[in-house]
Amino acid sequence: MPTSALQVARTGLEAQDSRMRVIANNLANVGTTGFKKDRANFATLAYQDARVAGQRSSGETAYATGLNLGTGVAVQSTSQIVTQGALNTTGNALDLALDGDGYFQVELPGGQLGYTRAGNFTRSGEGQLVTQQGYIVQPAITVPEGASSISVSPDGIVSAMVAGDTEPAELGQLQVASFANPGGLRAIGDNFLVETAASGAAQLGAGGELGRGNIRQGMLEASNVNIVEELVDMIECQRAYEINSKMVSSVDEMLRNANQTL
Amino acid sequence: MDRLIYTALSGMNASMERQRVIASNMANAQTVGFRAELIDQRPVTIDGETLNVRAMQRAEVRGATMTAGEMVRTGQELDLFIQGDAMMAVQAMDGSEAYTRRADLSISPTGALVNGEGRPVLGDAGPITVPLGARATIAPDGVVSVTDPAAPDQPPVEVGRIKLAGWQGSPISKGLDGLFRVEGGGILPADAEAQVITGALEQSNVKPTEVLVEMIDAQRLFDMRSKLIATARDCDQSGAQLMRLG
């Protein structure tokens, strides 16, 4: 078919376009706390006009070679690259970072549980530990009014000096969620991820326990986007787009030539 | 009139087919572990008493170029680059054993070790599975071991060895799912010497400059063949004119 080379080249353009969008999103989130970059995975599209090698060509003979024409490429999936981001010291007692695997668990509006690596928490009007959006960290930790010197241990125990007491009081323990396949979590925006069938169910535990990361107080995890890497990917993607667009003009030229000469 | 136009037409069709294969290779220039398709064009002649000038063109995809793609570091623990000619055994959709160079592995929610296309990776004793929640690491010889985060002081437990097979000596060809199989059925023996590099992936073996040159080549050849048809028309016209004079 004369148009099919055009269609194949089109799939290439579309796939590169999607990949560029992934790269753009990574670059845009270079300053987002706890952001994990995505990688676009390509896969070949189905093969067509098939004749499988070894297929019978007659009663006694078989074809020695196959005839498979590829129909192009598609971005099959994006996978989250869950490498650790750099830890930046902020000095703020309620800024928490995870040094290792795991996620903080937060109750989203509507009761669904969300998971995040961004530990830039604050206190709500009622004294509860909440995210920037005001969503309550699960299990809920309430810091009483007038409490000072809040400290969070690596395994998540939150304690503070409550007015009138001489000893620090334990306010509760933060839990760290881990997943069988963290790459399968679905990003819903606002730094939140939700569990899916692919990620498996959340397993909660204390920080530093069973391979979970330690909680680091007074620090925030920076985005794991490496700008230089993304820029190189961007150029590579642009060039791949260019050669595919050259294919479109080449086939167009062929068809024009056929139209004019014939 | 001579059947020249049909010969030229078969050539134009073959050029178009070739352009399509080149387009598919070009589109897959960034597919992990992709092997570029090779197109073969050959004359098809009909034996007979007449002068043997009518060689029709026929184009077919005959196989794939097996040169290795570039290695890129990804830093992901479960990304593998297979060294040398070896291929990784995976389970195809129909349950049979097939081979691929695509080794961007991950662990599915059921614990199966799968590659980027979701095909389960085969070991010495069938598909390799990893206990849920365990951390898997892969040694250079393809041995997958897991450590239980609940018992960090325990030594890693071996759960299988990824089957890496050499294909030299056995004809293999790419099937419709993009996986390689032994021609006429059968499986390749495991290659004990084969090694992998972890934290790296193999790029597609399509070279952008090469594929661009091929593209221009296919285009020009198409143009020449269409010119042949135009020439045949001119000849025909002159012939017809000659008749009118007579």
Short mmCIF file of N, CA and C in Angstrom, two decimals, chain A residues 1-6 8-9 11-12 15-16 19 39 41-54 63-74 76-77 80-83 101 179-181 197-200 203 209-211 229 233 236-237 240 243-244 246-251 253-255 257-258 260-262, chain B residues 12 15-17 19-32 34-35 37 39 42 58-63 72-76 79 102 104 106-109 116-118 132-135 148-151 173-178 183-184 201 203 208 211-212 215-216 218-220 222-227 229-230 233:
data_model
loop_
_atom_site.label_atom_id
_atom_site.label_comp_id
_atom_site.label_asym_id
_atom_site.label_seq_id
_atom_site.Cartn_x
_atom_site.Cartn_y
_atom_site.Cartn_z
N MET A 1 0.85 -1.21 0.00
CA MET A 1 0.00 0.00 0.00
C MET A 1 0.87 1.24 0.00
N PRO A 2 0.57 2.17 -0.89
CA PRO A 2 1.44 3.35 -0.97
C PRO A 2 1.38 4.21 0.29
N THR A 3 0.25 4.21 0.99
CA THR A 3 0.15 5.12 2.13
C THR A 3 0.80 4.54 3.37
N SER A 4 1.06 3.25 3.40
CA SER A 4 1.45 2.68 4.67
C SER A 4 2.78 3.18 5.20
N ALA A 5 3.73 3.50 4.30
CA ALA A 5 5.00 4.04 4.79
C ALA A 5 4.75 5.37 5.50
N LEU A 6 3.79 6.12 4.97
CA LEU A 6 3.41 7.39 5.62
C LEU A 6 2.83 7.12 6.99
N VAL A 8 3.32 4.52 8.90
CA VAL A 8 4.37 4.02 9.80
C VAL A 8 5.18 5.19 10.34
N ALA A 9 5.55 6.12 9.44
CA ALA A 9 6.31 7.29 9.87
C ALA A 9 5.50 8.14 10.84
N THR A 11 3.37 7.04 13.07
CA THR A 11 3.42 6.44 14.41
C THR A 11 4.71 6.86 15.11
N GLY A 12 5.80 6.98 14.32
CA GLY A 12 7.08 7.42 14.88
C GLY A 12 6.98 8.84 15.40
N ALA A 15 4.89 8.90 18.61
CA ALA A 15 5.59 8.33 19.77
C ALA A 15 6.63 9.32 20.29
N GLN A 16 7.35 9.97 19.37
CA GLN A 16 8.36 10.94 19.81
C GLN A 16 7.70 12.14 20.48
N ARG A 19 6.89 11.14 23.91
CA ARG A 19 8.09 11.07 24.72
C ARG A 19 8.55 12.47 25.11
N ARG A 39 9.92 7.61 32.68
CA ARG A 39 10.65 7.22 31.48
C ARG A 39 9.63 6.65 30.50
N ASN A 41 8.52 4.23 27.61
CA ASN A 41 8.96 2.95 27.04
C ASN A 41 8.33 2.76 25.67
N PHE A 42 9.16 2.48 24.69
CA PHE A 42 8.65 2.26 23.35
C PHE A 42 8.43 0.77 23.10
N ALA A 43 7.49 0.46 22.23
CA ALA A 43 7.30 -0.92 21.82
C ALA A 43 6.89 -0.95 20.36
N THR A 44 7.31 -1.99 19.66
CA THR A 44 6.92 -2.11 18.26
C THR A 44 5.43 -2.40 18.17
N LEU A 45 4.81 -1.86 17.15
CA LEU A 45 3.40 -2.17 16.92
C LEU A 45 3.32 -3.54 16.24
N ALA A 46 2.12 -4.02 16.06
CA ALA A 46 1.91 -5.36 15.49
C ALA A 46 2.57 -5.48 14.12
N TYR A 47 2.93 -6.67 13.79
CA TYR A 47 3.45 -6.94 12.45
C TYR A 47 2.32 -7.37 11.54
N GLN A 48 2.49 -7.07 10.26
CA GLN A 48 1.41 -7.28 9.31
C GLN A 48 1.85 -8.09 8.11
N ASP A 49 0.93 -8.39 7.25
CA ASP A 49 1.21 -9.10 6.00
C ASP A 49 2.04 -10.34 6.30
N ALA A 50 1.51 -11.12 7.19
CA ALA A 50 2.32 -12.13 7.85
C ALA A 50 2.51 -13.40 7.06
N ARG A 51 3.72 -13.86 7.10
CA ARG A 51 4.00 -15.24 6.73
C ARG A 51 5.10 -15.65 7.68
N VAL A 52 4.81 -16.57 8.55
CA VAL A 52 5.78 -16.96 9.56
C VAL A 52 6.77 -17.94 8.95
N ALA A 53 8.05 -17.74 9.30
CA ALA A 53 9.07 -18.67 8.81
C ALA A 53 8.73 -20.07 9.28
N GLY A 54 8.86 -21.03 8.41
CA GLY A 54 8.55 -22.40 8.79
C GLY A 54 7.13 -22.80 8.43
N TYR A 63 8.24 -22.50 4.05
CA TYR A 63 8.95 -21.26 3.73
C TYR A 63 10.17 -21.14 4.63
N ALA A 64 11.27 -20.76 4.03
CA ALA A 64 12.51 -20.64 4.82
C ALA A 64 12.54 -19.30 5.55
N THR A 65 11.84 -18.33 5.01
CA THR A 65 11.89 -17.00 5.65
C THR A 65 10.48 -16.51 5.91
N GLY A 66 10.36 -15.59 6.82
CA GLY A 66 9.07 -15.01 7.12
C GLY A 66 8.88 -13.72 6.35
N LEU A 67 7.68 -13.23 6.35
CA LEU A 67 7.41 -11.93 5.73
C LEU A 67 6.66 -11.12 6.76
N ASN A 68 7.39 -10.28 7.47
CA ASN A 68 6.75 -9.49 8.52
C ASN A 68 7.02 -8.02 8.26
N LEU A 69 5.99 -7.28 8.01
CA LEU A 69 6.18 -5.85 7.84
C LEU A 69 5.72 -5.16 9.11
N GLY A 70 6.62 -4.42 9.73
CA GLY A 70 6.28 -3.72 10.96
C GLY A 70 5.33 -2.58 10.65
N THR A 71 4.48 -2.24 11.60
CA THR A 71 3.57 -1.13 11.36
C THR A 71 3.95 0.09 12.19
N GLY A 72 5.12 0.06 12.79
CA GLY A 72 5.59 1.26 13.49
C GLY A 72 5.85 1.07 14.95
N VAL A 73 5.68 2.13 15.69
CA VAL A 73 6.09 2.15 17.09
C VAL A 73 5.03 2.89 17.91
N ALA A 74 5.01 2.64 19.19
CA ALA A 74 4.12 3.40 20.08
C ALA A 74 4.79 3.53 21.44
N GLN A 76 4.53 2.65 24.82
CA GLN A 76 3.74 1.58 25.41
C GLN A 76 3.37 1.93 26.85
N SER A 77 4.29 2.52 27.56
CA SER A 77 4.01 2.86 28.95
C SER A 77 5.02 3.90 29.41
N GLN A 80 7.86 4.95 36.30
CA GLN A 80 8.42 5.91 37.22
C GLN A 80 9.79 5.42 37.68
N ILE A 81 10.77 6.28 37.60
CA ILE A 81 12.12 5.93 38.05
C ILE A 81 12.21 6.33 39.51
N VAL A 82 12.27 5.33 40.41
CA VAL A 82 12.13 5.62 41.83
C VAL A 82 13.48 5.74 42.54
N THR A 83 14.44 6.36 41.88
CA THR A 83 15.72 6.55 42.57
C THR A 83 15.57 7.68 43.59
N ASP A 101 13.43 3.62 50.51
CA ASP A 101 12.14 3.35 49.87
C ASP A 101 10.96 3.74 50.75
N PHE A 179 5.45 -0.77 48.70
CA PHE A 179 4.67 -1.50 47.69
C PHE A 179 5.55 -2.55 47.02
N ALA A 180 4.88 -3.62 46.57
CA ALA A 180 5.61 -4.67 45.86
C ALA A 180 6.23 -4.11 44.59
N ASN A 181 5.48 -3.29 43.87
CA ASN A 181 5.96 -2.73 42.62
C ASN A 181 5.66 -1.23 42.62
N ALA A 197 -3.81 -2.02 40.83
CA ALA A 197 -3.63 -3.47 40.83
C ALA A 197 -2.17 -3.81 40.55
N ALA A 198 -1.51 -2.97 39.75
CA ALA A 198 -0.12 -3.26 39.38
C ALA A 198 0.85 -3.00 40.52
N SER A 199 0.53 -2.07 41.39
CA SER A 199 1.47 -1.73 42.46
C SER A 199 1.36 -2.72 43.62
N GLY A 200 0.19 -3.32 43.77
CA GLY A 200 -0.06 -4.17 44.94
C GLY A 200 -0.54 -3.28 46.08
N GLN A 203 1.88 -1.78 52.26
CA GLN A 203 2.25 -2.44 53.51
C GLN A 203 2.86 -1.37 54.40
N GLU A 209 12.29 0.06 58.90
CA GLU A 209 11.96 -1.35 59.16
C GLU A 209 11.66 -2.07 57.84
N LEU A 210 12.08 -3.28 57.69
CA LEU A 210 11.83 -4.10 56.50
C LEU A 210 12.17 -3.38 55.19
N GLY A 211 13.31 -2.75 55.16
CA GLY A 211 13.74 -2.11 53.92
C GLY A 211 13.12 -0.75 53.67
N GLU A 229 20.71 14.97 31.91
CA GLU A 229 20.18 13.75 31.31
C GLU A 229 18.93 14.06 30.48
N ASP A 233 18.26 13.64 26.47
CA ASP A 233 17.09 12.90 25.98
C ASP A 233 16.25 13.76 25.04
N GLU A 236 17.91 13.98 21.67
CA GLU A 236 17.78 12.68 21.01
C GLU A 236 16.36 12.52 20.45
N CYS A 237 15.40 12.91 21.26
CA CYS A 237 13.99 12.82 20.88
C CYS A 237 13.69 13.73 19.69
N ALA A 240 15.11 12.23 16.53
CA ALA A 240 14.31 11.09 16.08
C ALA A 240 13.04 11.60 15.41
N ILE A 243 14.01 12.78 11.85
CA ILE A 243 14.20 11.78 10.80
C ILE A 243 12.87 11.16 10.38
N ASN A 244 11.95 11.04 11.33
CA ASN A 244 10.63 10.52 10.96
C ASN A 244 9.87 11.50 10.07
N LYS A 246 11.31 13.49 8.02
CA LYS A 246 11.98 13.37 6.70
C LYS A 246 11.38 12.22 5.91
N MET A 247 11.04 11.15 6.62
CA MET A 247 10.43 10.00 5.96
C MET A 247 9.08 10.41 5.36
N VAL A 248 8.32 11.19 6.10
CA VAL A 248 7.03 11.66 5.59
C VAL A 248 7.23 12.45 4.31
N SER A 249 8.22 13.36 4.30
CA SER A 249 8.41 14.17 3.09
C SER A 249 8.98 13.32 1.96
N SER A 250 9.78 12.31 2.31
CA SER A 250 10.33 11.45 1.27
C SER A 250 9.23 10.66 0.55
N VAL A 251 8.32 10.08 1.35
CA VAL A 251 7.22 9.31 0.74
C VAL A 251 6.30 10.24 -0.03
N GLU A 253 7.19 12.92 -1.54
CA GLU A 253 7.92 13.21 -2.78
C GLU A 253 7.73 12.08 -3.80
N MET A 254 7.80 10.84 -3.30
CA MET A 254 7.62 9.69 -4.19
C MET A 254 6.24 9.72 -4.83
N LEU A 255 5.25 9.98 -3.99
CA LEU A 255 3.88 9.98 -4.50
C LEU A 255 3.67 11.13 -5.48
N ASN A 257 5.97 12.52 -7.31
CA ASN A 257 6.70 12.17 -8.52
C ASN A 257 5.87 11.23 -9.38
N ALA A 258 5.27 10.21 -8.72
CA ALA A 258 4.44 9.26 -9.46
C ALA A 258 3.28 9.98 -10.12
N GLN A 260 3.12 13.12 -11.05
CA GLN A 260 3.52 14.03 -12.11
C GLN A 260 4.04 13.31 -13.35
N THR A 261 4.87 12.28 -13.12
CA THR A 261 5.47 11.62 -14.29
C THR A 261 4.49 10.72 -15.01
N LEU A 262 3.60 10.11 -14.25
CA LEU A 262 2.73 9.13 -14.91
C LEU A 262 1.58 9.81 -15.63
N MET B 12 8.28 -0.32 -8.72
CA MET B 12 7.73 0.78 -7.90
C MET B 12 7.10 0.23 -6.62
N SER B 15 9.79 -0.73 -4.26
CA SER B 15 10.38 0.46 -3.63
C SER B 15 9.51 0.97 -2.50
N MET B 16 8.20 0.96 -2.74
CA MET B 16 7.25 1.44 -1.74
C MET B 16 7.30 0.54 -0.50
N GLU B 17 7.37 -0.77 -0.76
CA GLU B 17 7.45 -1.75 0.32
C GLU B 17 8.72 -1.51 1.12
N GLN B 19 10.36 1.24 1.37
CA GLN B 19 10.23 2.49 2.11
C GLN B 19 9.45 2.26 3.40
N ARG B 20 8.49 1.36 3.32
CA ARG B 20 7.68 1.06 4.51
C ARG B 20 8.52 0.37 5.58
N VAL B 21 9.36 -0.54 5.16
CA VAL B 21 10.24 -1.23 6.11
C VAL B 21 11.21 -0.23 6.73
N ILE B 22 11.74 0.67 5.88
CA ILE B 22 12.67 1.69 6.40
C ILE B 22 11.94 2.58 7.40
N ALA B 23 10.69 2.94 7.08
CA ALA B 23 9.90 3.78 7.99
C ALA B 23 9.70 3.09 9.33
N SER B 24 9.45 1.79 9.29
CA SER B 24 9.23 1.04 10.53
C SER B 24 10.52 0.98 11.35
N ASN B 25 11.65 0.76 10.67
CA ASN B 25 12.93 0.75 11.38
C ASN B 25 13.20 2.11 12.00
N MET B 26 12.93 3.15 11.21
CA MET B 26 13.16 4.52 11.67
C MET B 26 12.31 4.84 12.90
N ALA B 27 11.05 4.40 12.83
CA ALA B 27 10.13 4.67 13.94
C ALA B 27 10.59 3.96 15.21
N ASN B 28 11.29 2.83 15.04
CA ASN B 28 11.73 2.06 16.20
C ASN B 28 13.17 2.35 16.60
N ALA B 29 13.67 3.52 16.18
CA ALA B 29 15.06 3.86 16.48
C ALA B 29 15.29 4.02 17.98
N GLN B 30 14.22 4.09 18.76
CA GLN B 30 14.41 4.24 20.20
C GLN B 30 13.71 3.14 21.01
N THR B 31 13.35 2.06 20.33
CA THR B 31 12.74 0.95 21.04
C THR B 31 13.87 0.09 21.62
N VAL B 32 13.80 -0.14 22.92
CA VAL B 32 14.86 -0.88 23.61
C VAL B 32 15.07 -2.26 22.98
N PHE B 34 15.62 -3.25 20.02
CA PHE B 34 15.02 -3.51 18.70
C PHE B 34 16.08 -3.95 17.70
N ARG B 35 15.71 -4.89 16.85
CA ARG B 35 16.59 -5.35 15.78
C ARG B 35 15.96 -4.94 14.45
N GLU B 37 14.78 -4.54 10.69
CA GLU B 37 14.39 -5.52 9.68
C GLU B 37 15.21 -5.32 8.42
N ILE B 39 15.32 -5.87 4.33
CA ILE B 39 14.45 -6.18 3.21
C ILE B 39 15.31 -6.75 2.10
N ARG B 42 14.48 -9.21 -4.97
CA ARG B 42 15.08 -10.12 -5.94
C ARG B 42 14.24 -10.16 -7.21
N ARG B 58 10.56 -8.34 -6.63
CA ARG B 58 9.75 -8.77 -5.50
C ARG B 58 10.53 -8.45 -4.23
N ALA B 59 9.87 -7.81 -3.29
CA ALA B 59 10.56 -7.42 -2.06
C ALA B 59 9.97 -8.19 -0.88
N GLU B 60 10.82 -8.62 0.01
CA GLU B 60 10.38 -9.35 1.19
C GLU B 60 11.25 -8.99 2.37
N VAL B 61 10.66 -9.06 3.55
CA VAL B 61 11.47 -8.92 4.75
C VAL B 61 12.05 -10.29 5.03
N ARG B 62 13.35 -10.36 5.07
CA ARG B 62 13.97 -11.68 5.18
C ARG B 62 14.57 -11.96 6.53
N GLY B 63 14.63 -10.99 7.37
CA GLY B 63 15.25 -11.24 8.66
C GLY B 63 15.56 -9.93 9.34
N VAL B 72 23.33 2.01 26.95
CA VAL B 72 23.16 3.25 27.73
C VAL B 72 22.95 2.91 29.19
N ARG B 73 23.56 3.67 30.03
CA ARG B 73 23.43 3.46 31.47
C ARG B 73 22.10 4.06 31.92
N THR B 74 21.35 3.32 32.70
CA THR B 74 20.10 3.86 33.22
C THR B 74 20.15 3.93 34.74
N GLY B 75 21.01 3.12 35.34
CA GLY B 75 21.12 3.11 36.80
C GLY B 75 20.03 2.31 37.47
N GLN B 76 19.07 1.79 36.68
CA GLN B 76 18.00 0.99 37.27
C GLN B 76 18.53 -0.43 37.49
N ASP B 79 17.49 -3.22 34.96
CA ASP B 79 17.73 -3.05 33.53
C ASP B 79 18.98 -3.84 33.18
N ARG B 102 15.41 -7.44 24.54
CA ARG B 102 14.81 -6.39 25.36
C ARG B 102 14.78 -6.84 26.81
N ASP B 104 14.53 -4.75 29.84
CA ASP B 104 14.19 -3.76 30.86
C ASP B 104 13.18 -4.43 31.79
N SER B 106 11.09 -5.83 35.18
CA SER B 106 10.41 -5.33 36.38
C SER B 106 9.68 -6.51 37.01
N ILE B 107 9.18 -6.28 38.21
CA ILE B 107 8.48 -7.36 38.90
C ILE B 107 7.00 -7.05 38.86
N SER B 108 6.21 -7.98 38.34
CA SER B 108 4.76 -7.75 38.22
C SER B 108 4.13 -7.93 39.61
N PRO B 109 2.89 -7.45 39.79
CA PRO B 109 2.25 -7.58 41.12
C PRO B 109 2.12 -9.03 41.59
N GLY B 116 10.07 -5.38 29.50
CA GLY B 116 9.30 -4.19 29.17
C GLY B 116 8.06 -4.45 28.36
N GLU B 117 8.03 -5.58 27.64
CA GLU B 117 6.84 -5.91 26.87
C GLU B 117 5.88 -6.76 27.67
N GLY B 118 6.20 -6.98 28.96
CA GLY B 118 5.33 -7.76 29.82
C GLY B 118 5.48 -9.27 29.64
N LEU B 132 6.81 -11.76 46.95
CA LEU B 132 6.31 -10.38 47.04
C LEU B 132 7.04 -9.62 48.14
N GLY B 133 7.39 -8.39 47.82
CA GLY B 133 8.02 -7.54 48.82
C GLY B 133 9.52 -7.73 48.92
N ALA B 134 10.04 -8.77 48.26
CA ALA B 134 11.48 -9.01 48.34
C ALA B 134 12.21 -8.13 47.33
N ARG B 135 13.48 -7.93 47.59
CA ARG B 135 14.27 -7.10 46.70
C ARG B 135 15.14 -8.01 45.82
N ASP B 148 15.23 -10.77 51.65
CA ASP B 148 13.98 -10.45 52.34
C ASP B 148 14.24 -9.23 53.21
N PRO B 149 13.49 -8.15 52.98
CA PRO B 149 13.73 -6.95 53.81
C PRO B 149 13.48 -7.22 55.30
N ALA B 150 12.69 -8.28 55.60
CA ALA B 150 12.40 -8.58 57.01
C ALA B 150 13.60 -9.21 57.70
N ALA B 151 14.50 -9.78 56.90
CA ALA B 151 15.68 -10.43 57.50
C ALA B 151 16.93 -9.93 56.77
N SER B 173 14.48 -16.48 13.60
CA SER B 173 13.86 -15.38 12.86
C SER B 173 12.82 -14.71 13.73
N LYS B 174 12.54 -13.49 13.36
CA LYS B 174 11.63 -12.67 14.14
C LYS B 174 10.19 -13.04 13.79
N GLY B 175 9.39 -13.25 14.80
CA GLY B 175 7.98 -13.58 14.57
C GLY B 175 7.12 -12.33 14.54
N LEU B 176 5.83 -12.55 14.48
CA LEU B 176 4.91 -11.42 14.35
C LEU B 176 4.81 -10.62 15.64
N ASP B 177 5.27 -11.18 16.76
CA ASP B 177 5.23 -10.45 18.01
C ASP B 177 6.56 -9.74 18.27
N GLY B 178 7.45 -9.76 17.29
CA GLY B 178 8.74 -9.09 17.45
C GLY B 178 9.74 -9.91 18.23
N GLU B 183 13.83 -21.27 13.84
CA GLU B 183 13.06 -21.59 12.63
C GLU B 183 12.69 -23.07 12.65
N GLY B 184 11.42 -23.33 12.39
CA GLY B 184 10.96 -24.71 12.35
C GLY B 184 10.73 -25.31 13.73
N LEU B 201 20.88 -0.50 29.47
CA LEU B 201 19.95 -1.05 28.48
C LEU B 201 20.58 -1.00 27.11
N GLN B 203 20.19 -0.08 23.29
CA GLN B 203 19.38 0.73 22.39
C GLN B 203 19.02 -0.09 21.16
N PRO B 208 20.50 6.13 12.74
CA PRO B 208 19.73 7.17 12.06
C PRO B 208 20.31 7.61 10.72
N VAL B 211 19.82 4.87 8.06
CA VAL B 211 18.42 4.71 7.68
C VAL B 211 17.97 5.89 6.80
N LEU B 212 18.56 7.06 7.02
CA LEU B 212 18.22 8.22 6.18
C LEU B 212 18.76 8.03 4.76
N MET B 215 16.68 5.62 2.99
CA MET B 215 15.40 6.25 2.63
C MET B 215 15.53 7.02 1.32
N ILE B 216 16.61 7.81 1.20
CA ILE B 216 16.82 8.60 -0.01
C ILE B 216 17.03 7.66 -1.19
N ALA B 218 15.88 4.62 -1.57
CA ALA B 218 14.59 4.02 -1.97
C ALA B 218 13.75 5.02 -2.75
N GLN B 219 13.80 6.28 -2.30
CA GLN B 219 13.01 7.31 -2.97
C GLN B 219 13.49 7.52 -4.41
N ARG B 220 14.82 7.65 -4.58
CA ARG B 220 15.38 7.90 -5.92
C ARG B 220 15.10 6.74 -6.87
N PHE B 222 12.63 4.73 -6.72
CA PHE B 222 11.20 4.81 -7.06
C PHE B 222 11.00 5.81 -8.20
N ASP B 223 11.67 6.97 -8.06
CA ASP B 223 11.56 8.01 -9.09
C ASP B 223 12.02 7.51 -10.44
N MET B 224 13.15 6.78 -10.43
CA MET B 224 13.67 6.26 -11.70
C MET B 224 12.69 5.28 -12.32
N ARG B 225 12.11 4.47 -11.48
CA ARG B 225 11.18 3.47 -12.00
C ARG B 225 9.91 4.12 -12.55
N SER B 226 9.49 5.19 -11.91
CA SER B 226 8.29 5.87 -12.44
C SER B 226 8.63 6.55 -13.76
N LYS B 227 9.89 6.98 -13.88
CA LYS B 227 10.34 7.59 -15.14
C LYS B 227 10.30 6.55 -16.26
N ILE B 229 8.14 4.27 -16.67
CA ILE B 229 6.75 4.19 -17.15
C ILE B 229 6.47 5.37 -18.08
N ALA B 230 6.99 6.56 -17.69
CA ALA B 230 6.81 7.74 -18.53
C ALA B 230 7.48 7.54 -19.88
N ARG B 233 5.48 5.36 -22.04
CA ARG B 233 4.35 6.09 -22.60
C ARG B 233 4.78 6.88 -23.83
#
